[in-house]
CSV table of C-alpha atoms in Angstrom, one decimal:
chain,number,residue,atom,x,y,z
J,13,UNK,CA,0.0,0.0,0.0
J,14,UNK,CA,1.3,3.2,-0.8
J,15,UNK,CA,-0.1,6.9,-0.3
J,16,UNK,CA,-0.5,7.8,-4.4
J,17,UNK,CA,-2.8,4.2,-5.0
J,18,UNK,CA,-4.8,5.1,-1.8
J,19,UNK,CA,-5.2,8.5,-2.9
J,20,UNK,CA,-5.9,7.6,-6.7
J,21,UNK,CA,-8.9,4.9,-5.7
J,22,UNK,CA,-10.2,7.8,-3.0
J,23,UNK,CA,-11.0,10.7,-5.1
J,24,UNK,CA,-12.2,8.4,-7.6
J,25,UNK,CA,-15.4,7.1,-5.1
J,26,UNK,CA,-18.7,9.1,-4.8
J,27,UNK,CA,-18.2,11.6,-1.7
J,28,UNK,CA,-20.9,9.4,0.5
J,29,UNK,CA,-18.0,6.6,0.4
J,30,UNK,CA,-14.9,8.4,0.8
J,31,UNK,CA,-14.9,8.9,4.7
J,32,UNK,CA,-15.6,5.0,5.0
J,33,UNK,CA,-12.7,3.9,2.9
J,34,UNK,CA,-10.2,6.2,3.5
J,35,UNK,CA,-10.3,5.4,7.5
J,36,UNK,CA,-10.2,1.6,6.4
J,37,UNK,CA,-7.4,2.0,4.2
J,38,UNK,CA,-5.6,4.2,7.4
J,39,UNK,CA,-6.5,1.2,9.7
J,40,UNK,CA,-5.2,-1.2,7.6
J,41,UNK,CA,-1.9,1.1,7.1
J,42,UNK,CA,-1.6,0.7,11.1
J,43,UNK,CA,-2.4,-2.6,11.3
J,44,UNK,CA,0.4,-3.3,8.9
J,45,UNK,CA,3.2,-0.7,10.9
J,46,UNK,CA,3.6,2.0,8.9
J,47,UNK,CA,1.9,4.9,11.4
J,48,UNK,CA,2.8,7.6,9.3
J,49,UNK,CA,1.2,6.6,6.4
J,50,UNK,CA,-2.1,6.0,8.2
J,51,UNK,CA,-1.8,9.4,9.6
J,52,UNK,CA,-1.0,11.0,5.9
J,53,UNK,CA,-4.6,9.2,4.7
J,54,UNK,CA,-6.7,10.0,7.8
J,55,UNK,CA,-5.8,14.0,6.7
J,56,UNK,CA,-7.1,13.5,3.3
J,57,UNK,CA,-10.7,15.4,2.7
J,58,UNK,CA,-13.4,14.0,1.7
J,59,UNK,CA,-14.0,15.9,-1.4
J,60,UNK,CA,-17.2,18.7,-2.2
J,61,UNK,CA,-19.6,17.7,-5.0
J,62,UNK,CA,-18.2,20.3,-7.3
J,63,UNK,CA,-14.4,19.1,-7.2
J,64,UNK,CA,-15.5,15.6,-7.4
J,65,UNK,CA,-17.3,16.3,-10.5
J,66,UNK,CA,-14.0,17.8,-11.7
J,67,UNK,CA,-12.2,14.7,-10.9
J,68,UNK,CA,-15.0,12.4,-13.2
J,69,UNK,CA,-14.5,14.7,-15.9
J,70,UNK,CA,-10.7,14.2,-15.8
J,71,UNK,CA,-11.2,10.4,-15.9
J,72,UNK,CA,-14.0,10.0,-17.6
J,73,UNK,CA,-13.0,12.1,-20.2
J,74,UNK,CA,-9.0,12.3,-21.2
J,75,UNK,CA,-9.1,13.1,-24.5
J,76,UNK,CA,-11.5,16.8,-23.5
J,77,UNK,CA,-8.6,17.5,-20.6
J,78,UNK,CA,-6.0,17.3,-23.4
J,79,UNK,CA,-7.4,19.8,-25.2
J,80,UNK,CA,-8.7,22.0,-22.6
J,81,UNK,CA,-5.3,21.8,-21.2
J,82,UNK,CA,-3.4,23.0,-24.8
J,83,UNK,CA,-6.2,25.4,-24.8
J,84,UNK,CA,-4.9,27.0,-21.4
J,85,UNK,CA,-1.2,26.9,-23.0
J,86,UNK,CA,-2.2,28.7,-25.8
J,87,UNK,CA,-4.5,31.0,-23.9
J,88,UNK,CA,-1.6,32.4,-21.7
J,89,UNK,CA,1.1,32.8,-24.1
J,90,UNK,CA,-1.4,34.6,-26.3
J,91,UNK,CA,-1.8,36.7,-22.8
J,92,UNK,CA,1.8,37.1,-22.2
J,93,UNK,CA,2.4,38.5,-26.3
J,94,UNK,CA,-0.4,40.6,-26.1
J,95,UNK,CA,-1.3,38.9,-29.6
J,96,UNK,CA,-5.4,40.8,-29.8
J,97,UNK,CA,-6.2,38.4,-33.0
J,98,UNK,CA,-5.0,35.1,-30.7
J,99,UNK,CA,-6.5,36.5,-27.8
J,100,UNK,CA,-9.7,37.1,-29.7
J,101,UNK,CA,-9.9,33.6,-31.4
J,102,UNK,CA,-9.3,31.7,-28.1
J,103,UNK,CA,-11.1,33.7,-26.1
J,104,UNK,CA,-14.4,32.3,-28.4
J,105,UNK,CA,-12.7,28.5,-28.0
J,106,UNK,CA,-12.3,29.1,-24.3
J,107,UNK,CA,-15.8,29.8,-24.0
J,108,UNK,CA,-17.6,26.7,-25.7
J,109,UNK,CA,-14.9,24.2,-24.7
J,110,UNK,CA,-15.3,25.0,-20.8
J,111,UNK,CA,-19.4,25.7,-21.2
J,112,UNK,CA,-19.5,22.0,-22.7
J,113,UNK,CA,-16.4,20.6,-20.1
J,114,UNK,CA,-19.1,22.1,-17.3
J,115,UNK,CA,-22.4,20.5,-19.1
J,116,UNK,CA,-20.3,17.2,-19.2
J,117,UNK,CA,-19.3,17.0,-15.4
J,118,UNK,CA,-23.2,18.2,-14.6
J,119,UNK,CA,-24.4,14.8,-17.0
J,120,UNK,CA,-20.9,12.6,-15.0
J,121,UNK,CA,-22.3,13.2,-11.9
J,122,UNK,CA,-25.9,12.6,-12.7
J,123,UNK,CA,-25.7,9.3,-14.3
J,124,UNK,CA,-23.5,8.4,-11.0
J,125,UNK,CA,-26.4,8.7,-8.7
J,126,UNK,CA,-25.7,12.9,-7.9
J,127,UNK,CA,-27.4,15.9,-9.6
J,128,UNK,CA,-25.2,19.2,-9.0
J,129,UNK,CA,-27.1,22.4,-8.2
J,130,UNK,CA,-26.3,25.6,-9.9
J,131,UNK,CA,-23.5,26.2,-7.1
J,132,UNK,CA,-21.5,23.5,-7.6
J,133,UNK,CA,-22.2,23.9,-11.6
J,134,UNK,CA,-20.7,27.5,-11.2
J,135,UNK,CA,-17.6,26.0,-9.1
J,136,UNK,CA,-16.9,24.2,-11.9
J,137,UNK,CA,-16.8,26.9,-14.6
J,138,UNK,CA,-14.3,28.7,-12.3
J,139,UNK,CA,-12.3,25.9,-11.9
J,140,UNK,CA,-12.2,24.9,-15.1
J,141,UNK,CA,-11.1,29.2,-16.0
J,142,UNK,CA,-8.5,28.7,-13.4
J,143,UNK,CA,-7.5,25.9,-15.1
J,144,UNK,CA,-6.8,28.2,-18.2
J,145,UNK,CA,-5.3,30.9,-16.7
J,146,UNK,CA,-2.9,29.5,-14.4
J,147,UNK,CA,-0.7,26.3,-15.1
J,148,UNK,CA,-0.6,25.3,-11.5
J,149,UNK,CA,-4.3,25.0,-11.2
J,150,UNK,CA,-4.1,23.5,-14.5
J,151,UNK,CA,-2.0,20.8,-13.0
J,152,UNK,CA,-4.1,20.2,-9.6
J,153,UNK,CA,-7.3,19.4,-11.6
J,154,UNK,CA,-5.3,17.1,-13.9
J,155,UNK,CA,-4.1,15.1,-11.1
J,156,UNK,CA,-8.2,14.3,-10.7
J,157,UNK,CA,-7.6,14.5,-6.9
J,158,UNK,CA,-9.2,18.2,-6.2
J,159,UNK,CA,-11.0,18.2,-2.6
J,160,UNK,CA,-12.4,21.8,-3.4
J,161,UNK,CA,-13.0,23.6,-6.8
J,162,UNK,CA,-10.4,25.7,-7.4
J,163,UNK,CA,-10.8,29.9,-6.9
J,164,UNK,CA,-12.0,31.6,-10.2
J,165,UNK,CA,-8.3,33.3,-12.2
J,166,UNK,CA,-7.5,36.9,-10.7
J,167,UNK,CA,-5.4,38.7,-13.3
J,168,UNK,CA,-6.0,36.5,-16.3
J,169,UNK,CA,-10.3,37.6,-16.4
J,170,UNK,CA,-11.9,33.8,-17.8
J,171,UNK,CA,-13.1,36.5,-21.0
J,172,UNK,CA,-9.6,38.4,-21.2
J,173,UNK,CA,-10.2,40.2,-24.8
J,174,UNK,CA,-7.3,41.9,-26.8
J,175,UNK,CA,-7.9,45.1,-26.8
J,176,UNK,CA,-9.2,47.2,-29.6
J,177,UNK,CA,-6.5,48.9,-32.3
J,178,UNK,CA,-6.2,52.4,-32.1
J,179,UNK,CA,-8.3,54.2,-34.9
J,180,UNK,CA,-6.6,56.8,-36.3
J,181,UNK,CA,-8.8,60.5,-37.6
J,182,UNK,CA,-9.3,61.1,-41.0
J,183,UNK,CA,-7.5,64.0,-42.3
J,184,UNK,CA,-9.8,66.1,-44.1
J,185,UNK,CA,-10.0,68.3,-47.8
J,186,UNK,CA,-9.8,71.5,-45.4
J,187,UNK,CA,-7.5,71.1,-43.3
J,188,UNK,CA,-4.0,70.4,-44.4
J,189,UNK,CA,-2.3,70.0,-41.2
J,190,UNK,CA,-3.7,67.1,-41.4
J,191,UNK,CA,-1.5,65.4,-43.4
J,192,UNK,CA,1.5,65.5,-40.3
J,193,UNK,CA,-0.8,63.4,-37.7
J,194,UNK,CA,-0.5,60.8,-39.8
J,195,UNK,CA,3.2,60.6,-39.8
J,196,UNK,CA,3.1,61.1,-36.0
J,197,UNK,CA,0.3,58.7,-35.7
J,198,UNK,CA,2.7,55.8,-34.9
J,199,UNK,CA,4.5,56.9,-32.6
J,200,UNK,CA,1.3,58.6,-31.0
J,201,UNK,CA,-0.1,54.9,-31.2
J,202,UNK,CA,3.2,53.4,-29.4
J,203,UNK,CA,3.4,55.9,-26.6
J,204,UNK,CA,-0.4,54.9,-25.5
J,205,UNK,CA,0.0,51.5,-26.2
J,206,UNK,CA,3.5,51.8,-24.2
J,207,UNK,CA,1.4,53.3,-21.3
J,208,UNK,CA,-1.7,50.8,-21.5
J,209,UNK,CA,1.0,47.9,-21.7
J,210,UNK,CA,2.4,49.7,-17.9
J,211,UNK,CA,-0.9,49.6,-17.0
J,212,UNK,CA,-1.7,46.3,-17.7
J,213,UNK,CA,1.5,45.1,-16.3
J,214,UNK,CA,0.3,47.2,-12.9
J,215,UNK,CA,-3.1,45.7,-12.8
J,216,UNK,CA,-1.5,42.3,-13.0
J,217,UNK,CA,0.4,43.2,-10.1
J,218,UNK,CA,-2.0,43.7,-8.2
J,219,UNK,CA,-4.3,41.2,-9.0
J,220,UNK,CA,-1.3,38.5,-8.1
J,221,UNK,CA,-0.6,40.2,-4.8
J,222,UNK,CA,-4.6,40.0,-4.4
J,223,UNK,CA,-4.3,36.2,-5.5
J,224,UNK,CA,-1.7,35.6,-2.7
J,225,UNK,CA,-3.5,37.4,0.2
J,226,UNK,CA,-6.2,35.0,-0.6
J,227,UNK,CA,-4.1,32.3,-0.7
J,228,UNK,CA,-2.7,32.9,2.1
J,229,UNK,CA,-6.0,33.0,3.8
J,230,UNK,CA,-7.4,30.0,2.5
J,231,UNK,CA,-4.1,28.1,3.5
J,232,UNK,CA,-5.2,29.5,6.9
J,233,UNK,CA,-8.8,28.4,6.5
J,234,UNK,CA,-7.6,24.6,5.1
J,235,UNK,CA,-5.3,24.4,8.2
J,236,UNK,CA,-8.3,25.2,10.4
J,237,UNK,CA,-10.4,23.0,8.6
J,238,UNK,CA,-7.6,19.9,9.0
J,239,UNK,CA,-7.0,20.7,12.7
J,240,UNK,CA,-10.5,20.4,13.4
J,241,UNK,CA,-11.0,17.5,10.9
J,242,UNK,CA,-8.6,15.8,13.1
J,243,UNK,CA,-9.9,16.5,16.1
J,244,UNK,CA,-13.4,15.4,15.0
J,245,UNK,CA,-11.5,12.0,13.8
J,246,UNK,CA,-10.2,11.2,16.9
J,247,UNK,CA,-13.3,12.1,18.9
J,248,UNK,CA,-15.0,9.8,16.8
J,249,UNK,CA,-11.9,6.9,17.4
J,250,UNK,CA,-12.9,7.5,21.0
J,251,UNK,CA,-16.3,7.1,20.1
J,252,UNK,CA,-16.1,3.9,18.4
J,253,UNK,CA,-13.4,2.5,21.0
J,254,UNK,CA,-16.1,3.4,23.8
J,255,UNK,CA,-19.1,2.0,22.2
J,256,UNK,CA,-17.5,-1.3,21.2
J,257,UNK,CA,-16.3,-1.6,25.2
J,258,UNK,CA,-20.0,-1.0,26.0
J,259,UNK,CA,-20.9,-3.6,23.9
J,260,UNK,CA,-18.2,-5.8,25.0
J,261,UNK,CA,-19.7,-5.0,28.9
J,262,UNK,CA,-22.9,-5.2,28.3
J,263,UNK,CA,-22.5,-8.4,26.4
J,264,UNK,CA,-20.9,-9.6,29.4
J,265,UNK,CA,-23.9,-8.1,31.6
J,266,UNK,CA,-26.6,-10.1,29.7
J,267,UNK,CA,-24.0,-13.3,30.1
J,268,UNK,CA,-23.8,-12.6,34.0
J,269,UNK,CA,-27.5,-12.2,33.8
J,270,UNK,CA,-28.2,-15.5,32.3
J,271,UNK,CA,-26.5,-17.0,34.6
J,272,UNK,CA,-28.6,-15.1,37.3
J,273,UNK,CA,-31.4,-16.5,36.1
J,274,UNK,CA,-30.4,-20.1,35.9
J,275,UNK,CA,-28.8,-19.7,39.7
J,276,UNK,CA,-32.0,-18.8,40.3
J,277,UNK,CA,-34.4,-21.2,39.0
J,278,UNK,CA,-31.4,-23.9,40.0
J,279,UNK,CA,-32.0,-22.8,44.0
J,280,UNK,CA,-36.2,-22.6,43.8
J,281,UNK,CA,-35.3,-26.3,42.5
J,282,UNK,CA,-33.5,-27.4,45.2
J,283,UNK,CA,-35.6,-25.7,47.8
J,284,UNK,CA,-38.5,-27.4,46.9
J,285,UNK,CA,-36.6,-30.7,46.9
J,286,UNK,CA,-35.8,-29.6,50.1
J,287,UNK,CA,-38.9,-28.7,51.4
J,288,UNK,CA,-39.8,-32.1,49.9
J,289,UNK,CA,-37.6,-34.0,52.1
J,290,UNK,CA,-38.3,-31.9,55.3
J,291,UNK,CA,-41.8,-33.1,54.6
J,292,UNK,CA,-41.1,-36.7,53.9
J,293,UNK,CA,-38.3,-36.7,56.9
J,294,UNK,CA,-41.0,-35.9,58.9
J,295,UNK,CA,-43.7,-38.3,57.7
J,296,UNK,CA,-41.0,-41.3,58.3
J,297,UNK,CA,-40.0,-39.9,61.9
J,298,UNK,CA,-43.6,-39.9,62.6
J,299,UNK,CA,-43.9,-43.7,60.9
J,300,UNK,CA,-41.3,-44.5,62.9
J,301,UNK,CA,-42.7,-43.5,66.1
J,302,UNK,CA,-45.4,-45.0,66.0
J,303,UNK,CA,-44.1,-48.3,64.3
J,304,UNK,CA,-41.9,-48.2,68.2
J,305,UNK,CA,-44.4,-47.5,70.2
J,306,UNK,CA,-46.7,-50.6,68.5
J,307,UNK,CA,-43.5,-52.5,69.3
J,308,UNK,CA,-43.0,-51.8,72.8
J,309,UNK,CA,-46.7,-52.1,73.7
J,310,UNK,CA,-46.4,-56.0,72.2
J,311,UNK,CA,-43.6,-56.7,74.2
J,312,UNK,CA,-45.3,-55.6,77.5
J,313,UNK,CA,-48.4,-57.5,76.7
J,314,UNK,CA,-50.1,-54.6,77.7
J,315,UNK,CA,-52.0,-52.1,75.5
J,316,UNK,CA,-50.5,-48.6,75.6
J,317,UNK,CA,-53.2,-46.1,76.7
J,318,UNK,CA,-54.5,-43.8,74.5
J,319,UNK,CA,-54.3,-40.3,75.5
């Protein structure tokens, strides 16, 4: 047994069976000696209904996470050129392939048993944008091992456009100067695009420091979450430890019981025999009595007076 397998078979179960097998698979990891990697599997989260539906579409369907994944490739270089045709043509691709990648986990999920509400559905849209916008996420949701959607892209917008070309005026019949604007045009044209290319570079900035003060908090938030997963896990170890040593006790109670009873109905027995043979005791004492007295009144030869 080794971590990756255990994790592989977890987040490929429906979310109602993951708790189950993953504290099997972390009893049977102690049971064999290897205490660590029982702990490591007890800390792996059961997984929401949106990122499991993102793991199904990843192994359900290879061939769409290919392409979605060149897509995302393609999507950021075009991003870092500042290429507007590329931008524009993906952009259009971006939006069918991931409104038919979300459509496809919705159908995944259904025909295993779930339906996904329009929450989950929207979780996976932005995960499958972050998937395009960012190759890290890209590589999380290929792994088909998410426990939570992933965060919709800050910085690279899921409809990032290129942006429109400058239009330059028309000179007119009446005004000659017009003719030297569109010599300076160019350079006109580079100094704003120069300024918008700052600007964009700036706004990036910002959204990535953005991006990593909410990273930062949701690191916070999933170490919260595990502390108190693993609290919860061991209260319920307790739990289970305590209920199986009531059953063991009061398994023993019922035993001790039974025998009680038996005790019990064993003594009224052997009182009665008892009683029996105080009575009959009696009876022959009695017999016997009388059988002497008979006796000695013979050997007198005189009858015994009655009284």
């Amino acid at each position: 047994m080794d971590l990756d397998a255990v994790t592989d078979e977890l987040y490929g179960l429906p979310p109602e069976d993951f708790t189950a097998v993953r504290d099997r698979r972390a009893q049977e990891a102690r049971k064999s000696g290897d205490r660590e990697l029982s702990g490591r599997i007890r800390r792996l989260r059961r997984p929401t209904l949106a990122a499991w539906a993102c793991n199904l579409l990843v192994r359900d369907r290879p061939e769409e996470t290919r392409l979605l994944l060149e897509l995302g490739e393609e999507l950021r270089r075009a991003h870092r050129d500042l290429d507007g045709a590329q931008l524009r043509q993906l952009s259009a691709e971006q939006h069918r392939i991931t409104a038919r990648l979300a459509r496809e986990a919705a159908d995944l999920t259904a025909r295993a048993g779930h339906r996904i509400g329009d929450d989950a559905q929207r979780e996976v849209t932005e995960t499958l944008h972050a998937v395009l916008a960012d190759p890290r996420a890209a590589g999380e949701w290929a792994a088909g091992r998410l426990d939570r959607p992933l965060p919709a892209p800050v910085g690279f917008a899921p409809d990032t456009a290129a942006p429109a070309p400058s239009r330059r005026p028309k000179a007119t019949r009446t005004e000659k100067p017009a003719q030297r604007p569109a010599a300076e045009a160019p350079a006109r044209d580079r100094g704003g695009a120069e300024r918008a290319r700052r600007e964009q570079h700036k706004e990036a900035d910002r959204a990535r420091e953005r991006a990593r003060a909410a990273e930062r908090e949701l690191r916070a938030r999933e170490k919260d979450h595990e502390t108190a997963e693993t609290e919860a896990h061991r209260a319920d170890t307790r739990r289970q430890e305590t209920e199986e040593e009531v059953a063991r006790l009061t398994e023993q109670l019922d035993q001790a019981r039974a025998q009680q009873r038996q005790a019990r109905t064993e003594a009224r027995g052997a009182h009665d025999r008892l009683r029996r043979a105080e009575r009959a005791l009696t009876e022959a004492r009695q017999q016997a009595g009388r059988a002497a007295g008979r006796a000695e009144d013979a050997g007198d030869g005189k009858p015994r007076s009655r009284e």
